[in-house]
mmCIF file of C-alpha atoms in Angstrom:
data_model
loop_
_atom_site.group_PDB
_atom_site.id
_atom_site.type_symbol
_atom_site.label_atom_id
_atom_site.label_comp_id
_atom_site.label_asym_id
_atom_site.label_seq_id
_atom_site.Cartn_x
_atom_site.Cartn_y
_atom_site.Cartn_z
ATOM 1 C CA UNK A 180 2.984 69.764 55.925
ATOM 2 C CA UNK A 181 2.367 71.897 58.998
ATOM 3 C CA UNK A 182 0.448 70.378 61.894
ATOM 4 C CA UNK A 183 -0.319 72.312 65.088
ATOM 5 C CA UNK A 184 -0.603 70.689 68.487
ATOM 6 C CA UNK A 185 -4.132 72.075 68.693
ATOM 7 C CA UNK A 186 -6.524 74.145 66.620
ATOM 8 C CA UNK A 187 -9.092 76.711 67.720
ATOM 9 C CA UNK A 188 -12.752 75.753 67.599
ATOM 10 C CA UNK A 189 -13.578 79.237 66.297
ATOM 11 C CA UNK A 190 -10.887 80.001 63.698
ATOM 12 C CA UNK A 191 -9.984 77.985 60.632
ATOM 13 C CA UNK A 192 -6.298 77.089 60.463
ATOM 14 C CA UNK A 193 -4.762 76.673 57.002
ATOM 15 C CA UNK A 194 -2.396 73.850 56.029
ATOM 16 C CA UNK A 195 -0.922 72.214 52.943
ATOM 17 C CA UNK A 196 -0.126 68.528 52.534
ATOM 18 C CA UNK A 197 2.443 67.773 49.828
ATOM 19 C CA UNK A 198 3.334 64.495 48.192
ATOM 20 C CA UNK A 199 5.240 63.651 44.987
ATOM 21 C CA UNK A 200 1.934 63.259 43.136
ATOM 22 C CA UNK A 201 -0.275 66.008 44.567
ATOM 23 C CA UNK A 202 -0.641 69.019 46.852
ATOM 24 C CA UNK A 203 -3.774 69.417 48.964
ATOM 25 C CA UNK A 204 -4.576 72.618 50.835
ATOM 26 C CA UNK A 205 -6.939 72.207 53.759
ATOM 27 C CA UNK A 206 -8.444 74.022 56.722
ATOM 28 C CA UNK A 207 -8.944 72.720 60.229
ATOM 29 C CA UNK A 208 -10.655 73.547 63.481
ATOM 30 C CA UNK A 209 -11.404 71.661 66.671
ATOM 31 C CA UNK A 210 -9.325 69.695 69.175
ATOM 32 C CA UNK A 211 -6.281 67.989 67.679
ATOM 33 C CA UNK A 212 -7.096 64.807 69.599
ATOM 34 C CA UNK A 213 -10.753 64.737 68.565
ATOM 35 C CA UNK A 214 -12.250 62.149 66.214
ATOM 36 C CA UNK A 215 -11.961 63.088 62.561
ATOM 37 C CA UNK A 216 -14.751 64.615 60.529
ATOM 38 C CA UNK A 217 -13.657 65.404 56.966
ATOM 39 C CA UNK A 218 -15.778 67.649 54.747
ATOM 40 C CA UNK A 219 -15.461 67.268 50.959
ATOM 41 C CA UNK A 220 -16.832 70.031 48.755
ATOM 42 C CA UNK A 221 -18.222 69.821 45.243
ATOM 43 C CA UNK A 222 -18.611 72.100 42.220
ATOM 44 C CA UNK A 223 -17.805 75.003 42.201
ATOM 45 C CA UNK A 224 -16.841 75.269 45.837
ATOM 46 C CA UNK A 225 -13.977 75.537 48.321
ATOM 47 C CA UNK A 226 -13.249 74.128 51.751
ATOM 48 C CA UNK A 227 -14.679 77.272 53.352
ATOM 49 C CA UNK A 228 -18.121 76.223 52.128
ATOM 50 C CA UNK A 229 -18.185 74.163 55.329
ATOM 51 C CA UNK A 230 -17.454 77.005 57.767
ATOM 52 C CA UNK A 231 -20.746 76.682 59.690
ATOM 53 C CA UNK A 232 -20.549 72.896 59.868
ATOM 54 C CA UNK A 233 -16.924 72.924 61.007
ATOM 55 C CA UNK A 234 -17.561 75.462 63.746
ATOM 56 C CA UNK A 235 -20.597 73.533 64.977
ATOM 57 C CA UNK A 236 -18.968 70.108 65.106
ATOM 58 C CA UNK A 237 -15.622 71.339 66.431
ATOM 59 C CA UNK A 238 -17.514 72.647 69.468
ATOM 60 C CA UNK A 239 -18.928 69.133 69.883
ATOM 61 C CA UNK A 240 -15.405 67.725 70.118
ATOM 62 C CA UNK A 241 -14.664 66.755 66.527
ATOM 63 C CA UNK A 242 -11.451 67.567 64.705
ATOM 64 C CA UNK A 243 -12.885 69.087 61.525
ATOM 65 C CA UNK A 244 -10.981 69.095 58.237
ATOM 66 C CA UNK A 245 -12.011 70.562 54.871
ATOM 67 C CA UNK A 246 -9.683 70.324 51.859
ATOM 68 C CA UNK A 247 -9.726 72.347 48.678
ATOM 69 C CA UNK A 248 -10.206 69.552 46.189
ATOM 70 C CA UNK A 249 -8.045 68.847 43.154
ATOM 71 C CA UNK A 250 -8.478 71.703 40.670
ATOM 72 C CA UNK A 251 -9.616 74.164 43.328
ATOM 73 C CA UNK A 252 -8.164 76.878 45.525
ATOM 74 C CA UNK A 253 -4.634 76.362 46.755
ATOM 75 C CA UNK A 254 -4.527 72.662 45.830
ATOM 76 C CA UNK A 255 -2.848 71.267 42.729
ATOM 77 C CA UNK A 256 -4.539 72.102 39.422
ATOM 78 C CA UNK A 257 -3.325 69.597 36.809
ATOM 79 C CA UNK A 258 -3.541 70.730 33.197
ATOM 80 C CA UNK A 259 -4.698 67.396 31.772
ATOM 81 C CA UNK A 260 -8.439 66.757 31.989
ATOM 82 C CA UNK A 261 -7.728 63.037 32.495
ATOM 83 C CA UNK A 262 -6.147 63.889 35.849
ATOM 84 C CA UNK A 263 -9.613 64.500 37.343
ATOM 85 C CA UNK A 264 -10.908 60.953 37.670
ATOM 86 C CA UNK A 265 -12.476 59.790 40.914
ATOM 87 C CA UNK A 266 -9.670 57.255 41.246
ATOM 88 C CA UNK A 267 -7.115 60.090 41.383
ATOM 89 C CA UNK A 268 -9.277 62.253 43.636
ATOM 90 C CA UNK A 269 -9.856 59.418 46.104
ATOM 91 C CA UNK A 270 -6.077 58.881 46.127
ATOM 92 C CA UNK A 271 -5.706 62.563 47.102
ATOM 93 C CA UNK A 272 -8.034 61.976 50.047
ATOM 94 C CA UNK A 273 -6.111 58.871 51.102
ATOM 95 C CA UNK A 274 -2.878 60.861 51.177
ATOM 96 C CA UNK A 275 -4.543 63.568 53.248
ATOM 97 C CA UNK A 276 -6.106 60.999 55.565
ATOM 98 C CA UNK A 277 -2.737 59.336 56.102
ATOM 99 C CA UNK A 278 -1.204 62.712 56.939
ATOM 100 C CA UNK A 279 -3.955 63.271 59.503
ATOM 101 C CA UNK A 280 -3.178 59.984 61.241
ATOM 102 C CA UNK A 281 -5.501 57.671 59.278
ATOM 103 C CA UNK A 282 -7.993 57.107 62.115
ATOM 104 C CA UNK A 283 -11.379 56.142 60.714
ATOM 105 C CA UNK A 284 -13.345 59.315 60.020
ATOM 106 C CA UNK A 285 -16.857 60.530 59.372
ATOM 107 C CA UNK A 286 -16.708 61.809 55.792
ATOM 108 C CA UNK A 287 -19.218 64.431 54.645
ATOM 109 C CA UNK A 288 -19.618 65.287 50.957
ATOM 110 C CA UNK A 289 -21.710 67.786 49.016
ATOM 111 C CA UNK A 290 -22.384 67.756 45.270
ATOM 112 C CA UNK A 291 -19.327 66.117 43.599
ATOM 113 C CA UNK A 292 -17.966 65.613 47.109
ATOM 114 C CA UNK A 293 -20.652 62.963 47.616
ATOM 115 C CA UNK A 294 -19.323 60.656 44.871
ATOM 116 C CA UNK A 295 -15.856 61.164 46.359
ATOM 117 C CA UNK A 296 -16.800 60.054 49.880
ATOM 118 C CA UNK A 297 -19.036 57.274 48.530
ATOM 119 C CA UNK A 298 -16.184 55.990 46.374
ATOM 120 C CA UNK A 299 -13.842 56.155 49.342
ATOM 121 C CA UNK A 300 -16.297 54.151 51.435
ATOM 122 C CA UNK A 301 -16.797 51.593 48.663
ATOM 123 C CA UNK A 302 -13.070 51.054 48.098
ATOM 124 C CA UNK A 303 -11.617 51.821 51.543
ATOM 125 C CA UNK A 304 -14.303 51.158 54.127
ATOM 126 C CA UNK A 305 -11.676 50.853 56.875
ATOM 127 C CA UNK A 306 -11.051 54.596 56.605
ATOM 128 C CA UNK A 307 -14.698 55.453 57.328
ATOM 129 C CA UNK A 308 -16.757 55.405 60.501
ATOM 130 C CA UNK A 309 -19.718 56.602 58.459
ATOM 131 C CA UNK A 310 -20.468 58.871 55.505
ATOM 132 C CA UNK A 311 -22.865 61.718 54.775
ATOM 133 C CA UNK A 312 -23.934 62.528 51.224
ATOM 134 C CA UNK A 313 -25.610 65.875 50.669
ATOM 135 C CA UNK A 314 -27.619 66.539 47.488
ATOM 136 C CA UNK A 315 -26.053 63.846 45.275
ATOM 137 C CA UNK A 316 -27.063 60.264 46.151
ATOM 138 C CA UNK A 317 -24.704 57.318 45.976
ATOM 139 C CA UNK A 318 -24.604 55.638 42.556
ATOM 140 C CA UNK A 319 -22.762 52.312 42.850
ATOM 141 C CA UNK A 320 -22.338 52.107 39.048
ATOM 142 C CA UNK A 321 -20.535 55.453 39.055
ATOM 143 C CA UNK A 322 -21.628 59.077 38.944
ATOM 144 C CA UNK A 323 -21.807 59.315 35.158
ATOM 145 C CA UNK A 324 -24.358 60.219 32.512
ATOM 146 C CA UNK A 325 -25.035 56.579 31.653
ATOM 147 C CA UNK A 326 -25.938 55.910 35.292
ATOM 148 C CA UNK A 327 -28.056 58.968 36.063
ATOM 149 C CA UNK A 328 -29.977 59.632 32.850
ATOM 150 C CA UNK A 329 -32.016 56.375 33.094
ATOM 151 C CA UNK A 330 -33.266 57.628 36.478
ATOM 152 C CA UNK A 331 -34.731 60.880 35.089
ATOM 153 C CA UNK A 332 -38.419 61.629 35.768
ATOM 154 C CA UNK A 333 -39.864 61.279 32.274
ATOM 155 C CA UNK A 334 -43.186 62.792 33.310
ATOM 156 C CA UNK A 335 -41.342 66.074 33.879
ATOM 157 C CA UNK A 336 -38.735 65.549 31.166
ATOM 158 C CA UNK A 337 -40.298 63.850 28.113
ATOM 159 C CA UNK A 338 -37.665 61.965 26.156
ATOM 160 C CA UNK A 339 -38.272 63.791 22.879
ATOM 161 C CA UNK A 340 -37.920 67.260 24.421
ATOM 162 C CA UNK A 341 -35.344 66.539 27.141
ATOM 163 C CA UNK A 342 -33.344 63.425 26.201
ATOM 164 C CA UNK A 343 -30.899 63.945 29.087
ATOM 165 C CA UNK A 344 -33.372 65.520 31.479
ATOM 166 C CA UNK A 345 -31.857 67.882 34.020
ATOM 167 C CA UNK A 346 -28.387 66.509 33.228
ATOM 168 C CA UNK A 347 -28.182 68.256 29.846
ATOM 169 C CA UNK A 348 -25.566 70.667 31.236
ATOM 170 C CA UNK A 349 -23.292 67.694 32.034
ATOM 171 C CA UNK A 350 -23.213 66.808 28.328
ATOM 172 C CA UNK A 351 -22.563 70.444 27.400
ATOM 173 C CA UNK A 352 -19.417 70.435 29.552
ATOM 174 C CA UNK A 353 -18.181 67.403 27.616
ATOM 175 C CA UNK A 354 -19.127 68.730 24.186
ATOM 176 C CA UNK A 355 -18.183 72.389 24.710
ATOM 177 C CA UNK A 356 -15.567 72.269 27.460
ATOM 178 C CA UNK A 357 -13.658 75.380 26.388
ATOM 179 C CA UNK A 358 -16.829 77.432 25.876
ATOM 180 C CA UNK A 359 -18.217 76.397 29.268
ATOM 181 C CA UNK A 360 -14.964 77.401 30.923
ATOM 182 C CA UNK A 361 -14.888 80.786 29.171
ATOM 183 C CA UNK A 362 -18.500 81.518 30.089
ATOM 184 C CA UNK A 363 -17.905 80.990 33.807
ATOM 185 C CA UNK A 364 -14.655 82.957 33.727
ATOM 186 C CA UNK A 365 -16.064 85.938 31.806
ATOM 187 C CA UNK A 366 -17.215 87.613 35.038
ATOM 188 C CA UNK A 367 -16.371 85.487 38.055
ATOM 189 C CA UNK A 368 -18.107 87.699 40.606
ATOM 190 C CA UNK A 369 -21.313 87.601 38.546
ATOM 191 C CA UNK A 370 -20.908 83.840 38.059
ATOM 192 C CA UNK A 371 -20.949 83.175 41.784
ATOM 193 C CA UNK A 372 -23.777 85.637 42.353
ATOM 194 C CA UNK A 373 -25.811 83.664 39.794
ATOM 195 C CA UNK A 374 -24.871 80.205 41.093
ATOM 196 C CA UNK A 375 -25.089 80.585 44.869
ATOM 197 C CA UNK A 376 -28.769 81.363 45.364
ATOM 198 C CA UNK A 377 -31.342 79.910 47.719
ATOM 199 C CA UNK A 378 -33.724 77.277 46.468
ATOM 200 C CA UNK A 379 -37.419 77.956 46.027
ATOM 201 C CA UNK A 380 -40.519 75.762 46.268
ATOM 202 C CA UNK A 381 -41.514 77.304 42.944
ATOM 203 C CA UNK A 382 -38.917 75.036 41.317
ATOM 204 C CA UNK A 383 -40.931 71.945 42.198
ATOM 205 C CA UNK A 384 -42.642 70.466 39.155
ATOM 206 C CA UNK A 385 -40.812 72.758 36.727
ATOM 207 C CA UNK A 386 -38.023 71.667 34.364
ATOM 208 C CA UNK A 387 -34.637 72.752 35.640
ATOM 209 C CA UNK A 388 -32.788 75.405 33.605
ATOM 210 C CA UNK A 389 -29.956 72.867 33.417
ATOM 211 C CA UNK A 390 -32.120 70.789 31.061
ATOM 212 C CA UNK A 391 -31.766 73.359 28.262
ATOM 213 C CA UNK A 392 -28.115 74.360 28.434
ATOM 214 C CA UNK A 393 -27.118 72.844 25.093
ATOM 215 C CA UNK A 394 -30.087 74.419 23.315
ATOM 216 C CA UNK A 395 -29.141 77.831 24.738
ATOM 217 C CA UNK A 396 -25.474 77.433 23.813
ATOM 218 C CA UNK A 397 -24.370 77.523 27.438
ATOM 219 C CA UNK A 398 -25.610 78.139 30.943
ATOM 220 C CA UNK A 399 -25.855 81.890 30.303
ATOM 221 C CA UNK A 400 -27.072 81.656 26.718
ATOM 222 C CA UNK A 401 -25.873 83.913 23.929
ATOM 223 C CA UNK A 402 -24.385 86.430 26.382
ATOM 224 C CA UNK A 403 -21.767 83.825 27.371
ATOM 225 C CA UNK A 404 -21.404 85.508 30.747
ATOM 226 C CA UNK A 405 -23.400 85.575 33.952
ATOM 227 C CA UNK A 406 -25.986 88.337 34.367
ATOM 228 C CA UNK A 407 -25.090 91.264 36.586
ATOM 229 C CA UNK A 408 -27.228 90.576 39.647
ATOM 230 C CA UNK A 409 -26.616 91.186 43.360
ATOM 231 C CA UNK A 410 -25.252 88.279 45.356
ATOM 232 C CA UNK A 411 -27.645 86.414 47.643
ATOM 233 C CA UNK A 412 -26.480 87.779 50.988
ATOM 234 C CA UNK A 413 -28.205 84.979 52.896
ATOM 235 C CA UNK A 414 -25.884 82.333 51.460
ATOM 236 C CA UNK A 415 -22.510 83.379 52.838
ATOM 237 C CA UNK A 416 -20.666 86.347 54.271
ATOM 238 C CA UNK A 417 -19.219 88.990 52.006
ATOM 239 C CA UNK A 418 -15.775 87.903 53.209
ATOM 240 C CA UNK A 419 -16.303 84.291 52.100
ATOM 241 C CA UNK A 420 -17.900 85.394 48.819
ATOM 242 C CA UNK A 421 -14.876 87.569 48.091
ATOM 243 C CA UNK A 422 -12.630 84.605 48.918
ATOM 244 C CA UNK A 423 -14.420 82.550 46.273
ATOM 245 C CA UNK A 424 -14.031 85.324 43.711
ATOM 246 C CA UNK A 425 -10.315 85.822 44.430
ATOM 247 C CA UNK A 426 -9.607 82.097 44.402
ATOM 248 C CA UNK A 427 -11.350 81.403 41.099
ATOM 249 C CA UNK A 428 -9.894 84.544 39.530
ATOM 250 C CA UNK A 429 -6.523 82.949 40.220
ATOM 251 C CA UNK A 430 -7.302 79.300 39.413
ATOM 252 C CA UNK A 431 -10.080 79.552 36.835
ATOM 253 C CA UNK A 432 -12.777 76.951 36.174
ATOM 254 C CA UNK A 433 -10.942 74.574 33.848
ATOM 255 C CA UNK A 434 -9.912 72.068 36.508
ATOM 256 C CA UNK A 435 -13.324 72.162 38.176
ATOM 257 C CA UNK A 436 -15.252 71.374 34.987
ATOM 258 C CA UNK A 437 -12.760 68.631 34.108
ATOM 259 C CA UNK A 438 -14.359 66.546 36.859
ATOM 260 C CA UNK A 439 -17.264 65.992 34.427
ATOM 261 C CA UNK A 440 -15.113 64.650 31.596
ATOM 262 C CA UNK A 441 -14.105 61.226 32.894
ATOM 263 C CA UNK A 442 -17.234 59.079 32.869
ATOM 264 C CA UNK A 443 -15.607 55.989 31.366
ATOM 265 C CA UNK A 444 -12.795 55.943 33.920
ATOM 266 C CA UNK A 445 -15.187 56.678 36.785
ATOM 267 C CA UNK A 446 -17.502 53.831 35.788
ATOM 268 C CA UNK A 447 -14.546 51.428 35.627
ATOM 269 C CA UNK A 448 -13.402 52.597 39.066
ATOM 270 C CA UNK A 449 -16.872 52.104 40.538
ATOM 271 C CA UNK A 450 -17.140 48.613 39.077
ATOM 272 C CA UNK A 451 -13.814 47.629 40.631
ATOM 273 C CA UNK A 452 -15.112 48.196 44.179
ATOM 274 C CA UNK A 453 -15.416 45.156 46.463
ATOM 275 C CA UNK A 454 -18.879 43.639 46.964
ATOM 276 C CA UNK A 455 -20.257 45.470 43.908
ATOM 277 C CA UNK A 456 -19.990 48.724 45.834
ATOM 278 C CA UNK A 457 -22.379 47.654 48.592
ATOM 279 C CA UNK A 458 -21.964 49.781 51.728
ATOM 280 C CA UNK A 459 -22.584 48.310 55.172
ATOM 281 C CA UNK A 460 -21.438 51.295 57.248
ATOM 282 C CA UNK A 461 -23.916 53.987 58.313
ATOM 283 C CA UNK A 462 -24.889 56.329 55.465
ATOM 284 C CA UNK A 463 -26.880 59.547 55.809
ATOM 285 C CA UNK A 464 -28.351 61.258 52.761
ATOM 286 C CA UNK A 465 -29.578 64.844 53.054
ATOM 287 C CA UNK A 466 -32.076 65.595 50.309
ATOM 288 C CA UNK A 467 -33.057 69.109 49.211
ATOM 289 C CA UNK A 468 -36.799 69.038 48.539
ATOM 290 C CA UNK A 469 -36.488 72.030 46.213
ATOM 291 C CA UNK A 470 -33.334 70.848 44.452
ATOM 292 C CA UNK A 471 -34.202 71.044 40.729
ATOM 293 C CA UNK A 472 -31.478 68.569 39.757
ATOM 294 C CA UNK A 473 -30.936 66.014 42.515
ATOM 295 C CA UNK A 474 -34.085 65.739 44.671
ATOM 296 C CA UNK A 475 -34.734 62.006 45.070
ATOM 297 C CA UNK A 476 -38.481 62.393 45.790
ATOM 298 C CA UNK A 477 -39.320 63.351 42.186
ATOM 299 C CA UNK A 478 -37.187 60.821 40.346
ATOM 300 C CA UNK A 479 -35.703 57.371 40.756
ATOM 301 C CA UNK A 480 -32.220 58.798 41.408
ATOM 302 C CA UNK A 481 -32.228 57.550 44.991
ATOM 303 C CA UNK A 482 -33.180 53.970 44.124
ATOM 304 C CA UNK A 483 -29.635 52.617 43.551
ATOM 305 C CA UNK A 484 -28.560 54.108 46.891
ATOM 306 C CA UNK A 485 -31.498 52.511 48.708
ATOM 307 C CA UNK A 486 -30.666 49.107 47.203
ATOM 308 C CA UNK A 487 -26.924 49.297 47.904
ATOM 309 C CA UNK A 488 -26.668 50.870 51.373
ATOM 310 C CA UNK A 489 -27.478 48.449 54.179
ATOM 311 C CA UNK A 490 -27.711 51.151 56.862
ATOM 312 C CA UNK A 491 -29.228 54.182 55.131
ATOM 313 C CA UNK A 492 -30.960 57.172 56.691
ATOM 314 C CA UNK A 493 -32.608 59.798 54.459
ATOM 315 C CA UNK A 494 -33.539 63.244 55.768
ATOM 316 C CA UNK A 495 -35.322 65.703 53.483
ATOM 317 C CA UNK A 496 -34.849 69.431 54.050
ATOM 318 C CA UNK A 497 -36.846 72.307 52.601
ATOM 319 C CA UNK A 498 -34.059 73.825 50.555
ATOM 320 C CA UNK A 499 -32.393 73.749 47.166
ATOM 321 C CA UNK A 500 -29.064 72.349 46.041
ATOM 322 C CA UNK A 501 -26.704 74.334 48.286
ATOM 323 C CA UNK A 502 -27.937 72.934 51.598
ATOM 324 C CA UNK A 503 -24.760 73.566 53.657
ATOM 325 C CA UNK A 504 -25.072 77.264 52.781
ATOM 326 C CA UNK A 505 -28.858 77.615 52.598
ATOM 327 C CA UNK A 506 -29.819 75.627 55.684
ATOM 328 C CA UNK A 507 -26.711 75.271 57.877
ATOM 329 C CA UNK A 508 -28.626 74.821 61.130
ATOM 330 C CA UNK A 509 -30.904 72.131 59.706
ATOM 331 C CA UNK A 510 -27.951 70.368 58.097
ATOM 332 C CA UNK A 511 -26.007 70.455 61.360
ATOM 333 C CA UNK A 512 -28.987 69.265 63.395
ATOM 334 C CA UNK A 513 -29.691 66.396 60.996
ATOM 335 C CA UNK A 514 -26.091 65.190 61.047
ATOM 336 C CA UNK A 515 -25.809 65.577 64.840
ATOM 337 C CA UNK A 516 -29.033 63.640 65.464
ATOM 338 C CA UNK A 517 -27.923 60.849 63.131
ATOM 339 C CA UNK A 518 -24.469 60.661 64.731
ATOM 340 C CA UNK A 519 -26.151 60.400 68.127
ATOM 341 C CA UNK A 520 -28.489 57.663 66.924
ATOM 342 C CA UNK A 521 -25.511 55.749 65.522
ATOM 343 C CA UNK A 522 -23.573 56.415 68.754
ATOM 344 C CA UNK A 523 -20.891 58.315 66.875
ATOM 345 C CA UNK A 524 -21.431 61.774 68.351
ATOM 346 C CA UNK A 525 -18.762 62.938 70.795
ATOM 347 C CA UNK A 526 -19.904 65.737 73.093
ATOM 348 C CA UNK A 527 -17.449 67.861 75.059
#
């Protein structure tokens, strides 16, 4: 592993941490002696998703780290789908944390990154000053279909028409893993143009397209490829968009979708946490009010988090699912204010 004496607050420095079991690529900015803030991305993302957050908090004195997660980017991409359990992924983060010096960190997760940092906090609270979950709330029984489907808003998703609610796509990945992978890989540039789009208030009160994936035969229906539409230029720079396209052209989507295939193991891991997964450290949840899948104001999906987190703060933001990209300033301000309130914010 390479480790510089210092890192620029403006540029992102690339590193790789290698162990006998895994290889994690990661980027860094901020003072080398600053407190750790570790950003954990979700599906289908990369460490550079966090560019705006890392630049903001590095200027406030934090040493900011963002890995490419298992199955993504320059990190290891195991061939077996059983290699993508949360137990294994948390172990990856422990190895990275040890390599960084193992000082307690603020961990920030988005999408699947939220179950990762929540699991880390539940099993290894000593490694965490506090955690931030963005979009996906903490589920102490495990982020799995059996845990999230009972929380679906049945007024919006009647059981007979939408048995799995907005989580129908999750089941499709399990039932049609190869087809889902092929569909996303058919035109990777078009795939990311279709996925990374701003949220809209028009989504509120409407069933999510993800609720009908199995009926359509895939996210993109009979075409089995993303439509040819322009990218949403407001989401990220052309340079970062091209980085996503190049990275996934090389690595593919197989490892990323495999994260969805390990419910049984993930539930067992969650149930093995001390104190039934109860978290006493500070937890911030950033909720996208226009998120068609995860918004906690239109379903009971936030209830387990509220019951299990002793020191929980919830901030709702007018945005969709991709809050770090859609609303970087509001995300940064919300985290900074919370860190200040919890006396965790270090200002230079």
